Short mmCIF file of C-alpha atoms in Angstrom, two decimals:
data_model
loop_
_atom_site.label_atom_id
_atom_site.label_comp_id
_atom_site.label_asym_id
_atom_site.label_seq_id
_atom_site.Cartn_x
_atom_site.Cartn_y
_atom_site.Cartn_z
CA MET A 1 -0.03 -0.03 0.00
CA LYS A 2 2.89 2.47 0.92
CA LYS A 3 4.46 1.81 -2.35
CA TRP A 4 1.05 2.45 -4.22
CA PHE A 5 0.73 5.89 -2.55
CA THR A 6 4.41 6.64 -3.29
CA ALA A 7 3.91 5.88 -7.01
CA ALA A 8 0.59 7.82 -7.32
CA ALA A 9 2.10 10.84 -5.69
CA THR A 10 5.07 10.71 -8.08
CA LEU A 11 2.55 10.57 -11.05
CA MET A 12 0.77 13.42 -9.71
CA VAL A 13 3.85 15.64 -9.37
CA ALA A 14 4.84 14.58 -12.86
CA ALA A 15 1.43 15.57 -14.24
CA LEU A 16 1.56 19.01 -12.53
CA THR A 17 4.94 19.65 -14.12
CA LEU A 18 4.15 18.70 -17.66
CA PRO A 19 3.94 21.61 -20.14
CA TRP A 20 0.26 21.18 -20.98
CA SER A 21 -0.85 21.10 -17.50
CA ALA A 22 -0.75 24.91 -16.94
CA PRO A 23 -0.72 26.85 -20.28
CA ALA A 24 0.05 30.38 -20.50
CA LEU A 25 -2.70 32.91 -20.95
CA ALA A 26 -1.07 34.15 -24.08
CA ASP A 27 1.98 33.29 -26.13
CA GLY A 28 2.38 35.90 -28.84
CA PRO A 29 -0.17 37.41 -31.17
CA PRO A 30 -3.38 35.29 -31.90
CA PRO A 31 -3.53 33.35 -35.16
CA LEU A 32 -5.38 35.05 -37.99
CA ALA A 33 -7.20 33.30 -40.70
CA ASP A 34 -8.21 34.40 -44.27
CA ALA A 35 -11.61 36.21 -44.30
CA ALA A 36 -13.71 38.60 -46.30
CA GLY A 37 -11.52 38.15 -49.37
CA LEU A 38 -8.28 38.89 -47.59
CA THR A 39 -5.36 36.52 -47.75
CA VAL A 40 -3.03 36.61 -44.67
CA THR A 41 0.57 36.40 -45.83
CA GLY A 42 2.67 34.91 -43.00
CA ALA A 43 2.21 34.82 -39.19
CA PRO A 44 1.44 38.15 -37.15
CA ALA A 45 4.51 39.71 -35.73
CA GLY A 46 4.87 41.39 -32.36
CA THR A 47 3.71 40.55 -28.76
CA ASP A 48 0.45 39.21 -27.68
CA THR A 49 -1.13 42.77 -27.35
CA ASN A 50 0.65 44.69 -29.98
CA PHE A 51 1.26 43.04 -33.34
CA THR A 52 1.24 43.61 -37.11
CA PHE A 53 -0.13 41.34 -39.85
CA LYS A 54 0.09 41.48 -43.56
CA VAL A 55 -2.69 40.69 -46.18
CA THR A 56 -3.23 40.89 -49.89
CA THR A 57 -6.43 41.73 -51.82
CA PRO A 58 -7.21 42.36 -55.49
CA ASN A 59 -8.85 45.73 -54.33
CA VAL A 60 -5.42 47.48 -53.62
CA ALA A 61 -1.99 46.84 -55.04
CA GLY A 62 0.72 45.13 -53.03
CA GLU A 63 1.08 43.66 -49.72
CA ARG A 64 -0.68 45.58 -46.88
CA THR A 65 0.46 45.88 -43.35
CA MET A 66 -1.86 46.77 -40.37
CA ARG A 67 -1.36 46.89 -36.63
CA VAL A 68 -3.62 45.61 -33.72
CA ILE A 69 -3.30 46.81 -30.22
CA LEU A 70 -5.28 44.63 -27.85
CA PRO A 71 -6.49 45.54 -24.31
CA ALA A 72 -4.17 44.28 -21.56
CA ASP A 73 -6.92 41.85 -20.28
CA TYR A 74 -7.76 40.40 -23.66
CA ALA A 75 -6.06 36.94 -23.15
CA ALA A 76 -7.02 36.58 -19.59
CA ASN A 77 -10.75 37.01 -20.47
CA PRO A 78 -11.34 34.52 -23.40
CA THR A 79 -15.04 35.04 -23.34
CA LYS A 80 -14.99 38.89 -23.25
CA HIS A 81 -15.63 40.94 -26.32
CA TYR A 82 -14.45 44.48 -26.91
CA PRO A 83 -15.38 47.62 -28.79
CA VAL A 84 -13.15 48.56 -31.70
CA ASN A 85 -11.43 51.97 -32.73
CA TYR A 86 -10.13 52.09 -36.10
CA PHE A 87 -7.18 54.42 -36.69
CA LEU A 88 -6.34 55.95 -39.95
CA HIS A 89 -2.75 57.15 -40.58
CA GLY A 90 -1.62 60.22 -42.54
CA ALA A 91 0.06 60.49 -45.98
CA HIS A 92 3.70 59.72 -46.00
CA PRO A 93 6.77 59.13 -48.36
CA THR A 94 7.83 55.40 -48.21
CA ALA A 95 11.09 55.95 -46.52
CA SER A 96 9.73 57.85 -43.60
CA GLY A 97 7.57 55.29 -41.88
CA GLY A 98 8.24 51.73 -42.54
CA GLU A 99 4.66 50.66 -41.63
CA PRO A 100 1.89 52.85 -42.61
CA GLY A 101 2.22 56.40 -41.64
CA TRP A 102 4.11 57.87 -38.67
CA ALA A 103 3.61 55.15 -36.03
CA PHE A 104 3.96 57.70 -32.96
CA PRO A 105 4.97 55.74 -29.81
CA ALA A 106 2.80 58.04 -28.03
CA PHE A 107 -0.09 57.01 -30.00
CA LEU A 108 0.64 53.36 -29.31
CA ASP A 109 1.09 53.96 -25.65
CA ALA A 110 -2.35 55.87 -25.42
CA SER A 111 -4.08 53.09 -27.43
CA ALA A 112 -2.72 50.42 -25.21
CA ARG A 113 -4.11 52.10 -22.09
CA SER A 114 -7.69 52.13 -23.55
CA ALA A 115 -10.31 49.48 -23.10
CA MET A 116 -10.94 48.94 -26.69
CA ILE A 117 -9.29 46.99 -29.50
CA THR A 118 -7.23 49.45 -31.73
CA VAL A 119 -6.76 48.55 -35.44
CA VAL A 120 -4.37 50.84 -37.48
CA LEU A 121 -5.34 50.54 -40.91
CA ASP A 122 -3.08 50.59 -43.98
CA GLY A 123 -4.15 53.42 -46.27
CA GLY A 124 -1.17 53.56 -48.57
CA ASN A 125 1.26 56.46 -48.89
CA ARG A 126 -1.54 58.55 -50.31
CA GLY A 127 -4.75 56.41 -50.64
CA TRP A 128 -7.03 58.97 -49.17
CA TYR A 129 -9.28 56.38 -47.96
CA THR A 130 -11.53 56.30 -51.04
CA ASP A 131 -11.93 54.16 -54.05
CA TRP A 132 -9.91 56.07 -56.83
CA ARG A 133 -11.62 57.24 -59.80
CA VAL A 134 -8.79 55.77 -61.98
CA GLN A 135 -7.93 52.28 -61.26
CA ASN A 136 -5.26 51.77 -63.93
CA SER A 137 -2.82 54.38 -62.98
CA ALA A 138 0.99 53.57 -62.32
CA ALA A 139 -0.12 52.98 -58.67
CA GLY A 140 -2.18 50.00 -59.54
CA ALA A 141 -5.43 48.99 -57.97
CA ALA A 142 -6.61 51.48 -55.34
CA LYS A 143 -10.06 50.53 -54.02
CA TRP A 144 -9.24 51.70 -50.49
CA GLU A 145 -12.64 52.28 -49.17
CA THR A 146 -13.90 48.90 -50.52
CA PHE A 147 -10.72 47.25 -49.00
CA HIS A 148 -11.33 48.91 -45.45
CA ILE A 149 -15.10 48.82 -45.23
CA GLN A 150 -16.11 45.74 -47.03
CA GLN A 151 -13.04 43.44 -46.14
CA VAL A 152 -10.95 44.73 -43.24
CA ILE A 153 -13.83 45.45 -40.83
CA PRO A 154 -15.36 41.95 -41.22
CA PHE A 155 -11.93 40.44 -41.14
CA ILE A 156 -11.35 41.87 -37.71
CA ASP A 157 -14.76 40.77 -36.51
CA ALA A 158 -14.11 37.21 -37.86
CA ASN A 159 -10.64 36.90 -36.05
CA LEU A 160 -10.90 38.89 -33.03
CA ARG A 161 -13.46 39.06 -30.15
CA THR A 162 -15.20 42.16 -31.20
CA LEU A 163 -18.41 43.80 -30.31
CA ALA A 164 -19.44 44.01 -34.07
CA THR A 165 -22.17 46.71 -33.79
CA ARG A 166 -22.26 50.35 -34.79
CA ASP A 167 -22.58 51.59 -31.14
CA LYS A 168 -19.33 49.86 -30.30
CA ARG A 169 -17.28 50.91 -33.19
CA ALA A 170 -15.18 54.14 -33.51
CA ILE A 171 -12.88 55.62 -36.22
CA THR A 172 -10.23 58.11 -35.59
CA GLY A 173 -7.72 59.62 -38.06
CA TYR A 174 -4.58 61.81 -38.19
CA SER A 175 -3.81 64.13 -41.21
CA MET A 176 -4.97 62.33 -44.34
CA GLY A 177 -6.48 59.81 -41.97
CA GLY A 178 -8.49 62.65 -40.31
CA PHE A 179 -10.34 63.26 -43.61
CA GLY A 180 -10.67 59.51 -43.95
CA ALA A 181 -12.28 59.14 -40.65
CA MET A 182 -14.85 61.80 -41.53
CA HIS A 183 -15.27 60.52 -44.91
CA TYR A 184 -15.96 56.94 -43.72
CA ALA A 185 -18.22 58.32 -40.85
CA PHE A 186 -20.56 60.22 -43.29
CA LYS A 187 -20.59 57.57 -45.92
CA HIS A 188 -21.14 54.64 -43.51
CA PRO A 189 -23.15 56.01 -40.60
CA ASP A 190 -24.49 52.42 -39.92
CA LEU A 191 -20.95 51.46 -38.95
CA PHE A 192 -19.53 54.05 -36.64
CA SER A 193 -21.02 55.89 -33.67
CA HIS A 194 -17.76 57.94 -32.89
CA ALA A 195 -15.47 59.77 -35.28
CA ALA A 196 -12.58 62.10 -34.65
CA SER A 197 -10.17 63.98 -36.82
CA MET A 198 -6.80 65.05 -35.59
CA SER A 199 -5.22 67.74 -38.01
CA GLY A 200 -7.29 66.37 -40.90
CA PRO A 201 -8.05 68.14 -44.16
CA VAL A 202 -11.73 67.74 -43.59
CA ASP A 203 -12.84 70.09 -46.64
CA ILE A 204 -11.27 69.05 -49.92
CA ALA A 205 -13.39 71.66 -51.94
CA ASP A 206 -11.21 74.25 -50.34
CA THR A 207 -8.00 74.96 -52.21
CA LEU A 208 -5.92 74.06 -49.17
CA GLY A 209 -7.64 70.73 -48.95
CA ARG A 210 -6.92 70.14 -52.75
CA LEU A 211 -3.28 71.07 -52.36
CA ALA A 212 -3.05 68.40 -49.70
CA VAL A 213 -4.26 65.72 -52.14
CA MET A 214 -2.21 67.03 -54.96
CA ASN A 215 1.14 67.27 -53.05
CA GLY A 216 1.16 63.37 -52.86
CA LEU A 217 0.08 62.84 -56.22
CA ARG A 218 2.65 65.12 -57.67
CA ASN A 219 5.28 63.40 -55.36
CA LEU A 220 6.35 66.66 -53.87
CA ALA A 221 8.70 64.90 -51.45
CA GLU A 222 10.77 68.09 -51.28
CA TRP A 223 7.69 69.95 -49.83
CA CYS A 224 7.14 67.09 -47.30
CA SER A 225 10.74 67.12 -46.24
CA ALA A 226 10.90 70.90 -45.87
CA VAL A 227 7.65 71.14 -43.81
CA VAL A 228 7.63 68.06 -41.60
CA GLY A 229 10.99 66.53 -41.95
CA CYS A 230 9.97 63.40 -43.90
CA ASN A 231 12.03 61.90 -46.79
CA GLY A 232 11.64 59.40 -49.67
CA SER A 233 9.03 58.93 -52.26
CA TYR A 234 5.24 58.90 -52.36
CA GLY A 235 5.44 56.74 -55.41
CA PRO A 236 5.11 57.56 -59.19
CA THR A 237 3.93 60.99 -60.05
CA LEU A 238 0.43 60.83 -61.08
CA PRO A 239 -2.18 63.01 -62.68
CA ASP A 240 -4.25 65.06 -60.47
CA ASN A 241 -7.53 63.48 -61.42
CA VAL A 242 -6.82 59.94 -60.49
CA ILE A 243 -8.38 59.99 -57.03
CA PHE A 244 -11.30 62.31 -57.05
CA GLY A 245 -11.50 63.21 -60.59
CA PRO A 246 -10.61 66.46 -62.66
CA LEU A 247 -9.90 69.56 -60.53
CA ILE A 248 -12.01 71.90 -62.56
CA PRO A 249 -14.70 73.30 -62.89
CA ILE A 250 -14.83 74.66 -59.38
CA PRO A 251 -17.16 74.09 -57.68
CA ASP A 252 -17.66 70.68 -59.51
CA PRO A 253 -20.19 68.07 -59.36
CA GLY A 254 -17.82 65.29 -59.52
CA ILE A 255 -16.27 62.98 -56.86
CA TRP A 256 -14.54 65.88 -55.10
CA HIS A 257 -17.94 67.11 -54.09
CA GLN A 258 -19.47 63.60 -53.43
CA GLU A 259 -16.58 62.57 -51.18
CA ASN A 260 -16.18 65.85 -49.15
CA PRO A 261 -17.18 65.67 -45.49
CA THR A 262 -18.04 69.34 -45.39
CA PHE A 263 -20.55 68.90 -48.18
CA HIS A 264 -22.26 66.00 -46.20
CA ALA A 265 -22.42 67.14 -42.71
CA ASP A 266 -26.11 66.27 -42.47
CA GLN A 267 -25.03 62.68 -42.56
CA LEU A 268 -23.26 62.98 -39.30
CA VAL A 269 -26.22 63.92 -37.15
CA ASP A 270 -26.07 60.75 -35.05
CA VAL A 271 -22.30 60.43 -34.80
CA GLU A 272 -20.18 61.69 -31.76
CA LEU A 273 -17.66 63.94 -33.39
CA GLY A 274 -14.17 65.39 -32.28
CA LEU A 275 -12.06 67.87 -34.12
CA TYR A 276 -8.51 68.50 -33.06
CA HIS A 277 -5.61 70.48 -34.56
CA GLY A 278 -2.98 73.05 -33.67
CA ASN A 279 -1.88 76.28 -35.33
CA ALA A 280 1.98 76.41 -35.05
CA ASP A 281 3.11 75.60 -38.59
CA ILE A 282 1.76 75.96 -42.16
CA ILE A 283 0.06 72.53 -42.18
CA GLU A 284 -1.75 73.17 -38.96
CA GLN A 285 -2.65 76.71 -40.07
CA GLY A 286 -4.30 75.06 -43.12
CA ALA A 287 -5.97 72.57 -40.88
CA THR A 288 -7.45 75.51 -38.79
CA VAL A 289 -9.18 76.87 -42.01
CA LEU A 290 -10.46 73.56 -43.21
CA ASN A 291 -11.73 72.40 -39.75
CA GLY A 292 -13.31 75.93 -39.46
CA ASN A 293 -15.19 75.28 -42.78
CA PHE A 294 -16.24 71.81 -41.45
CA ALA A 295 -17.45 73.11 -38.14
CA ALA A 296 -19.50 75.83 -40.01
CA ALA A 297 -21.18 73.13 -41.91
CA LEU A 298 -21.87 71.08 -38.71
CA ASP A 299 -23.23 74.29 -37.11
CA ALA A 300 -25.69 74.82 -39.94
CA GLU A 301 -27.05 71.29 -39.38
CA ASP A 302 -27.33 72.00 -35.54
CA ILE A 303 -24.90 69.05 -34.98
CA THR A 304 -22.91 69.16 -31.66
CA TYR A 305 -19.09 68.15 -31.72
CA ARG A 306 -15.98 68.71 -29.74
CA HIS A 307 -13.46 71.11 -31.40
CA VAL A 308 -10.12 71.68 -29.89
CA ASN A 309 -7.71 74.27 -31.35
CA TYR A 310 -4.64 73.81 -29.14
CA GLY A 311 -2.59 76.51 -30.97
CA ASN A 312 0.99 76.07 -30.00
CA GLY A 313 0.32 73.22 -27.77
CA SER A 314 1.76 74.85 -24.65
CA THR A 315 -1.41 74.09 -22.56
CA TRP A 316 -2.46 70.77 -24.39
CA GLY A 317 -0.06 68.14 -23.42
CA THR A 318 3.54 67.59 -22.35
CA GLY A 319 5.84 68.06 -25.21
CA CYS A 320 3.19 69.11 -27.62
CA THR A 321 4.37 72.04 -29.78
CA GLY A 322 1.35 72.37 -32.03
CA VAL A 323 3.17 71.31 -35.16
CA HIS A 324 1.80 68.94 -37.45
CA ALA A 325 4.18 65.87 -37.03
CA ASP A 326 4.15 66.08 -33.30
CA GLY A 327 3.23 62.59 -31.54
CA ASP A 328 2.91 64.24 -28.17
CA CYS A 329 0.03 66.37 -29.58
CA VAL A 330 -1.51 63.25 -31.08
CA GLU A 331 -1.27 61.50 -27.66
CA ALA A 332 -2.82 64.55 -25.79
CA SER A 333 -5.72 64.52 -28.26
CA LEU A 334 -6.26 60.71 -27.75
CA ARG A 335 -6.08 61.15 -23.95
CA ASP A 336 -8.96 63.64 -24.39
CA TRP A 337 -10.88 61.66 -27.01
CA LEU A 338 -10.68 57.99 -26.00
CA PRO A 339 -12.38 58.40 -22.60
CA ARG A 340 -15.29 60.23 -24.39
CA VAL A 341 -15.56 57.27 -26.67
CA GLU A 342 -15.49 54.72 -24.01
CA ALA A 343 -18.03 56.62 -22.03
CA GLY A 344 -20.22 56.68 -25.17
CA PHE A 345 -19.69 52.91 -25.58
CA ALA A 346 -20.76 52.26 -22.12
CA SER A 347 -23.93 54.28 -22.36
#
């Protein structure tokens, strides 16, 4: 009998020490399966809460990289589902970013502290978050809106534990992505309950807004380098009409009009809105004008919104200087906006 108890005890100790007896809560990024017409190329790279993944689709040229930031408790709560905030980056020459846009460390930190899943979309160097009017340019296929709305969102819902409803989904963007956030919000009000633009050119009918689009198409990397310190190339130089159609006549009945958030402010009546920008360099001064146009259109529709012009940034956040490519200003804006989104989700 004594030998039997000794043997049993030995087996129990061995069982408790086997690798499969006490699995870790998380061991790297979760696996991602093909869905919604997206083909995953390779395994996700990064940590269990902050990782990138690559996909291909016939709707846009090339391999596209996106980043996911999961709440800290995601792995520890395998039955819990979470709201989602989609973040849209700005335009950028290839050599300046590596992954899409300027991946501000401050932005990543602010997102990691939130109680929602954050997905940083890939909008290309100058995709402008829309289906281009010309699909056979030197840039190749460029149906960015179709890619994001009809593919990426259902892909994320299929692979991660999301709360896949309008009232639990937000969209936020910086610079070109600020336009994209308001563009997607007015065109798809059934998908998003919150939308925020940070330094976005939200009125592309204004000459300043059109210049923001054309600088990338004309590959004015020298302008970009002089203003915000970037380098590299936006890609092949393209005609001005490839994204939104011809520039003239002004005002025009074409896609510039159809895709302009300022002209469609009435579609945002049920969306919680945030507008953030500084005024300390030429780009932010332009953003001040364009956001003022957009705010006036919202006022005309009696739509409420949060509008912050933090000027030179001195009272907005530690390190914020009020210039365009300042991650500290982006973080300060996120610190202001994300709690409002979370409160809206909770209610």
